[in-house]
CSV table of C-alpha atoms in Angstrom, one decimal:
chain,number,residue,atom,x,y,z
A,175,CYS,CA,-14.2,-11.7,-23.3
A,176,VAL,CA,-13.9,-15.1,-25.5
A,177,PRO,CA,-15.7,-18.0,-24.5
A,178,GLN,CA,-12.4,-19.9,-24.2
A,179,VAL,CA,-11.1,-17.7,-21.5
A,180,VAL,CA,-14.1,-18.5,-19.8
A,181,GLU,CA,-13.7,-22.1,-20.2
A,182,ARG,CA,-9.9,-22.3,-19.1
A,183,CYS,CA,-10.6,-19.9,-16.3
A,184,VAL,CA,-8.8,-21.4,-12.8
A,185,ALA,CA,-9.6,-18.8,-10.2
A,186,ALA,CA,-11.6,-16.0,-9.3
A,187,ALA,CA,-11.6,-13.5,-6.9
A,188,GLY,CA,-13.2,-10.2,-6.0
A,189,TYR,CA,-12.8,-7.0,-3.9
A,190,SER,CA,-15.2,-6.8,-1.1
A,191,VAL,CA,-18.9,-6.8,-2.5
A,192,GLY,CA,-17.2,-8.2,-5.7
A,193,GLU,CA,-16.9,-11.5,-4.2
A,194,PHE,CA,-20.2,-12.1,-4.8
A,195,ALA,CA,-19.7,-11.6,-8.3
A,196,ALA,CA,-16.6,-13.8,-8.3
A,197,LEU,CA,-18.6,-16.8,-6.6
A,198,VAL,CA,-21.5,-16.4,-9.3
A,199,PHE,CA,-18.8,-16.9,-12.0
A,200,ALA,CA,-17.7,-19.9,-10.4
A,201,GLY,CA,-21.3,-21.4,-10.3
A,202,ALA,CA,-21.3,-21.2,-6.5
A,203,MET,CA,-24.7,-19.1,-6.3
A,204,GLY,CA,-27.8,-17.7,-8.5
A,205,PHE,CA,-27.1,-14.7,-10.1
A,206,ALA,CA,-30.7,-12.7,-8.8
A,207,GLU,CA,-30.0,-14.6,-5.5
A,208,ALA,CA,-26.4,-13.2,-5.4
A,209,LEU,CA,-28.1,-9.8,-5.7
A,210,TYR,CA,-30.8,-10.1,-3.4
A,211,ALA,CA,-27.9,-10.7,-0.9
A,212,VAL,CA,-26.0,-7.8,-1.9
A,213,LYS,CA,-28.8,-5.5,-1.7
A,214,VAL,CA,-29.8,-7.1,2.0
A,215,ARG,CA,-25.7,-6.6,2.8
A,216,ALA,CA,-25.5,-2.9,1.2
A,217,GLU,CA,-28.8,-1.9,3.3
A,218,ALA,CA,-27.8,-3.5,6.7
A,219,MET,CA,-24.1,-1.5,6.1
A,220,GLN,CA,-25.7,2.0,5.5
A,221,LYS,CA,-28.1,1.2,8.6
A,222,ALA,CA,-24.9,0.5,10.5
A,223,SER,CA,-23.0,3.4,9.2
A,224,GLU,CA,-25.6,5.8,10.5
A,225,ALA,CA,-25.1,4.9,14.1
A,226,VAL,CA,-21.5,6.3,14.5
A,227,PRO,CA,-20.0,9.0,12.6
A,228,SER,CA,-17.1,7.2,10.9
A,229,GLY,CA,-15.2,6.8,7.6
A,230,MET,CA,-12.5,5.4,5.9
A,231,LEU,CA,-9.0,6.9,5.1
A,232,SER,CA,-6.7,6.0,2.0
A,233,VAL,CA,-2.9,6.0,3.2
A,234,MET,CA,0.4,5.6,1.6
A,235,GLY,CA,3.4,5.3,4.0
A,236,ARG,CA,7.0,5.0,3.8
A,237,PRO,CA,8.4,1.4,4.4
A,238,GLU,CA,8.9,2.3,8.2
A,239,ALA,CA,5.4,3.0,8.6
A,240,ASN,CA,3.6,1.5,11.6
A,241,TYR,CA,-0.1,1.4,10.8
A,242,LYS,CA,-0.9,-0.7,13.6
A,243,PHE,CA,0.9,1.7,16.1
A,244,ALA,CA,-0.9,4.8,14.4
A,245,CYS,CA,-4.2,3.1,14.9
A,246,LEU,CA,-3.7,2.5,18.6
A,247,GLU,CA,-2.6,6.2,19.1
A,248,ALA,CA,-5.6,7.4,17.3
A,249,ARG,CA,-7.8,5.4,20.0
A,250,LYS,CA,-6.0,6.6,22.6
A,251,HIS,CA,-6.9,10.3,21.3
A,252,CYS,CA,-10.5,9.1,20.8
A,253,GLU,CA,-10.8,8.1,24.4
A,254,SER,CA,-9.2,11.6,25.5
A,255,LEU,CA,-12.4,13.0,23.9
A,256,GLY,CA,-14.5,10.7,25.7
A,257,ILE,CA,-15.4,8.3,23.1
A,258,GLU,CA,-15.9,5.1,24.5
A,259,ASN,CA,-14.2,1.9,23.1
A,260,PRO,CA,-13.3,3.7,19.7
A,261,VAL,CA,-12.4,2.2,16.4
A,262,CYS,CA,-9.4,2.5,14.4
A,263,THR,CA,-8.2,-0.1,12.5
A,264,VAL,CA,-6.5,-1.3,9.0
A,265,SER,CA,-9.5,-2.5,6.7
A,266,ASN,CA,-8.2,-3.0,3.6
A,267,TYR,CA,-4.8,-4.3,3.0
A,268,LEU,CA,-4.0,-2.8,-0.9
A,269,PHE,CA,-0.4,-3.5,-1.7
A,270,PRO,CA,3.0,-2.9,0.2
A,271,ASP,CA,2.9,0.7,1.5
A,272,SER,CA,-0.7,0.9,1.0
A,273,ARG,CA,-3.5,0.5,3.6
A,274,VAL,CA,-7.0,1.7,4.3
A,275,ILE,CA,-7.8,2.8,7.7
A,276,ALA,CA,-11.2,3.0,9.2
A,277,GLY,CA,-13.0,4.0,12.3
A,278,HIS,CA,-14.5,6.7,14.5
A,279,LEU,CA,-14.1,10.3,12.1
A,280,GLN,CA,-12.1,11.9,15.2
A,281,ALA,CA,-9.4,9.0,15.0
A,282,LEU,CA,-8.8,9.3,11.1
A,283,GLU,CA,-8.6,13.5,11.6
A,284,TYR,CA,-6.1,12.7,14.0
A,285,LEU,CA,-4.2,10.4,11.5
A,286,GLN,CA,-4.5,13.0,8.9
A,287,GLN,CA,-3.3,15.9,11.3
A,288,ASN,CA,0.0,13.6,12.4
A,289,ALA,CA,0.5,12.0,9.1
A,290,ARG,CA,4.4,13.1,9.0
A,291,LYS,CA,4.8,11.7,12.6
A,292,TYR,CA,3.6,8.2,11.7
A,293,TYR,CA,5.8,8.1,8.2
A,294,PHE,CA,2.7,8.5,5.9
A,295,THR,CA,3.0,10.3,2.8
A,296,ARG,CA,-0.4,10.9,1.5
A,297,THR,CA,-3.7,10.2,3.4
A,298,LYS,CA,-7.0,11.0,1.8
A,299,MET,CA,-10.4,10.5,2.9
A,300,LEU,CA,-12.8,8.1,0.8
A,301,PRO,CA,-16.2,9.2,-0.3
A,302,VAL,CA,-17.9,6.5,1.9
A,303,SER,CA,-20.4,6.7,4.5
A,304,GLY,CA,-19.0,4.5,7.1
A,305,ALA,CA,-16.0,2.3,8.5
A,306,PHE,CA,-16.6,-0.6,6.2
A,307,HIS,CA,-14.7,-3.9,7.3
A,308,THR,CA,-14.6,-3.2,11.1
A,309,ARG,CA,-16.4,-4.1,14.2
A,310,LEU,CA,-18.7,-1.0,13.8
A,311,MET,CA,-20.4,-3.2,11.0
A,312,GLU,CA,-21.6,-5.9,13.3
A,313,PRO,CA,-25.1,-4.4,13.2
A,314,ALA,CA,-25.1,-5.6,9.3
A,315,VAL,CA,-23.9,-9.3,10.3
A,316,GLU,CA,-27.1,-10.7,11.5
A,317,PRO,CA,-29.5,-9.5,8.2
A,318,LEU,CA,-26.6,-10.7,6.0
A,319,ALA,CA,-26.2,-14.3,7.8
A,320,GLU,CA,-30.0,-14.8,7.4
A,321,VAL,CA,-30.2,-14.2,3.7
A,322,LEU,CA,-27.4,-16.4,3.1
A,323,LYS,CA,-29.1,-19.0,5.0
A,324,SER,CA,-32.3,-18.8,2.6
A,325,ILE,CA,-30.2,-18.9,-0.4
A,326,GLU,CA,-28.7,-22.1,-2.3
A,327,ILE,CA,-24.8,-22.0,-2.3
A,328,GLN,CA,-22.8,-24.7,-4.0
A,329,LYS,CA,-19.2,-25.7,-3.7
A,330,PRO,CA,-17.8,-23.3,-6.6
A,331,LEU,CA,-16.5,-25.1,-9.7
A,332,LEU,CA,-13.2,-23.1,-9.8
A,333,CYS,CA,-11.1,-21.9,-7.0
A,334,VAL,CA,-12.6,-18.7,-5.4
A,335,TYR,CA,-10.4,-16.7,-3.1
A,336,SER,CA,-11.7,-15.3,0.4
A,337,ASN,CA,-10.9,-11.6,1.2
A,338,VAL,CA,-10.9,-12.8,5.0
A,339,ASP,CA,-8.0,-14.7,4.9
A,340,GLY,CA,-6.8,-14.7,1.3
A,341,LYS,CA,-7.5,-18.8,1.0
A,342,LYS,CA,-9.4,-20.7,-1.5
A,343,TYR,CA,-13.2,-21.2,-0.4
A,344,MET,CA,-14.1,-25.0,0.4
A,345,HIS,CA,-17.5,-25.7,0.7
A,346,SER,CA,-20.9,-24.2,1.0
A,347,LYS,CA,-21.0,-23.6,4.6
A,348,HIS,CA,-17.5,-22.0,4.5
A,349,ILE,CA,-18.7,-19.7,1.9
A,350,ARG,CA,-22.0,-18.7,4.3
A,351,LYS,CA,-19.1,-18.2,7.0
A,352,LEU,CA,-16.4,-16.1,5.6
A,353,LEU,CA,-18.9,-13.5,3.6
A,354,VAL,CA,-20.7,-12.5,6.9
A,355,LYS,CA,-17.2,-12.2,8.4
A,356,GLN,CA,-15.8,-10.3,5.7
A,357,VAL,CA,-18.5,-7.5,6.6
A,358,VAL,CA,-16.4,-7.0,10.0
A,359,SER,CA,-12.8,-8.0,8.8
A,360,PRO,CA,-10.1,-6.5,6.8
A,361,VAL,CA,-9.8,-6.9,3.0
A,362,LEU,CA,-6.8,-9.0,2.7
A,363,TRP,CA,-6.4,-7.9,-0.8
A,364,GLU,CA,-2.6,-7.9,-1.1
A,365,GLN,CA,-2.3,-11.3,0.4
A,366,THR,CA,-4.9,-12.7,-1.9
A,367,MET,CA,-3.0,-11.6,-4.8
A,368,HIS,CA,-0.1,-13.3,-3.1
A,369,SER,CA,-2.0,-16.4,-2.8
A,370,VAL,CA,-3.4,-16.2,-6.4
A,371,TYR,CA,0.0,-15.8,-8.2
A,372,GLU,CA,2.3,-18.2,-5.9
A,373,ARG,CA,4.0,-20.8,-8.1
A,374,LYS,CA,7.7,-22.2,-8.7
A,375,GLN,CA,10.0,-20.1,-10.3
A,376,GLY,CA,10.0,-20.3,-14.0
A,377,THR,CA,6.6,-21.5,-14.0
A,378,GLU,CA,4.4,-18.6,-16.4
A,379,PHE,CA,1.8,-16.7,-15.2
A,380,PRO,CA,-1.9,-16.8,-16.1
A,381,TYR,CA,-3.5,-14.3,-18.1
A,382,THR,CA,-5.6,-12.1,-15.8
A,383,TYR,CA,-8.7,-9.9,-16.6
A,384,GLU,CA,-10.3,-7.5,-14.7
A,385,VAL,CA,-14.1,-7.3,-15.4
A,386,GLY,CA,-16.1,-4.2,-14.9
A,387,PRO,CA,-15.5,-0.5,-14.3
A,388,GLY,CA,-12.2,0.8,-13.6
A,389,ASN,CA,-8.8,-0.8,-13.5
A,390,GLN,CA,-7.8,-0.2,-10.0
A,391,LEU,CA,-7.4,-4.0,-9.4
A,392,GLY,CA,-4.9,-3.8,-12.1
A,393,ALA,CA,-3.1,-1.2,-10.6
A,394,ILE,CA,-2.8,-2.8,-7.6
A,395,LEU,CA,-1.7,-6.3,-9.0
A,396,ARG,CA,1.3,-4.1,-10.8
A,397,LYS,CA,2.2,-3.0,-7.3
A,398,CYS,CA,2.2,-6.6,-5.7
A,399,ASN,CA,3.1,-8.5,-8.6
A,400,LEU,CA,4.9,-6.8,-11.9
A,401,LYS,CA,5.5,-10.1,-13.6
A,402,ALA,CA,1.8,-11.6,-13.1
A,403,TRP,CA,0.5,-7.6,-14.0
A,404,LYS,CA,2.3,-8.2,-17.3
A,405,GLN,CA,-0.3,-11.0,-18.6
A,406,TYR,CA,-3.5,-8.4,-17.1
A,407,ARG,CA,-5.9,-7.3,-19.3
A,408,HIS,CA,-9.2,-5.1,-18.3
A,409,VAL,CA,-12.4,-5.9,-19.6
A,410,ASP,CA,-15.1,-3.0,-19.4
A,411,ALA,CA,-18.8,-4.6,-19.1
A,412,LEU,CA,-20.3,-1.6,-20.4
A,413,GLU,CA,-17.8,-1.4,-23.8
A,414,ASP,CA,-19.3,-5.0,-24.8
A,415,GLU,CA,-22.7,-4.2,-24.2
A,416,GLU,CA,-22.1,-0.8,-26.6
A,417,ALA,CA,-20.1,-3.2,-29.0
A,418,ALA,CA,-23.1,-5.7,-29.1
A,419,GLU,CA,-25.7,-3.1,-29.9
A,420,ILE,CA,-23.7,-1.8,-33.0
C-alpha cells in the first residue's frame, strides 16, 4: 500500500470488530488502547455467549423472502418450546438477498428446517459461539463501555462510517456511544456501502482497498455496487510483511 494512498484516503469503514481498526487508521484512537478494548469486548461477548445456546445463520434469499416475518415465526416456535423471551433477528445486512440471522439455536434450527417456506435458497450455520449483534450480547455492554471511558478518543482525521447506522462518526462521545451500541445492534454493512459510495451520476468512484486476510468485503461490495467494485483492490498485510523480509 503506497504512502500516497494513505495520504489521499477520504473515508474508512470496518466490519464489526474491524471498526476499531478503521478508527485507529483515522487517528481516533491509539493502536495499543484499541487492541485492549477489542480484548475486553471479545472476552465479554464470549462470556455472554456461554449464558444461552445461541448462534448465527447465514441466509441467502429470493427477492420475495421476508426475513423479519421468518424471525417472528421462529420466535413463536421457540415460545412453543417453553423458551421465554426468545431472540431471533437479522444481525448483519450484507448485500441484497443476503443476511445473517442470529438468536437462540432452536430458532435457527427452525429456519433451516423451513427454509423453502420463507424463500431462503441457502442457509449455513456460522462457526461462531453466540448470537453477536443481538440483545443476547447485553452482558458485554457494560465492560466495553467502561474500557472506552478509560481510553483517549479523538475526532477522526477522516470520515469513518458506523456499523450501527451507516453514517459518519461526528466526535469522540459519538464514537464511545456507538461502539457500545454496535455490540447489540445489527451490522448495517449494505447500508454503509450505499452511504460511502453515494455520489452524483457521472462522478468517478474512488479506489477502495480491503486490508487484511480474505476478500469477503470486496465480494460484498461487488454485490452492492458493481461500479465501485471495479476500483477495488485487496491488500493482504501478511503478504506485505513477507515481501519486506525478503
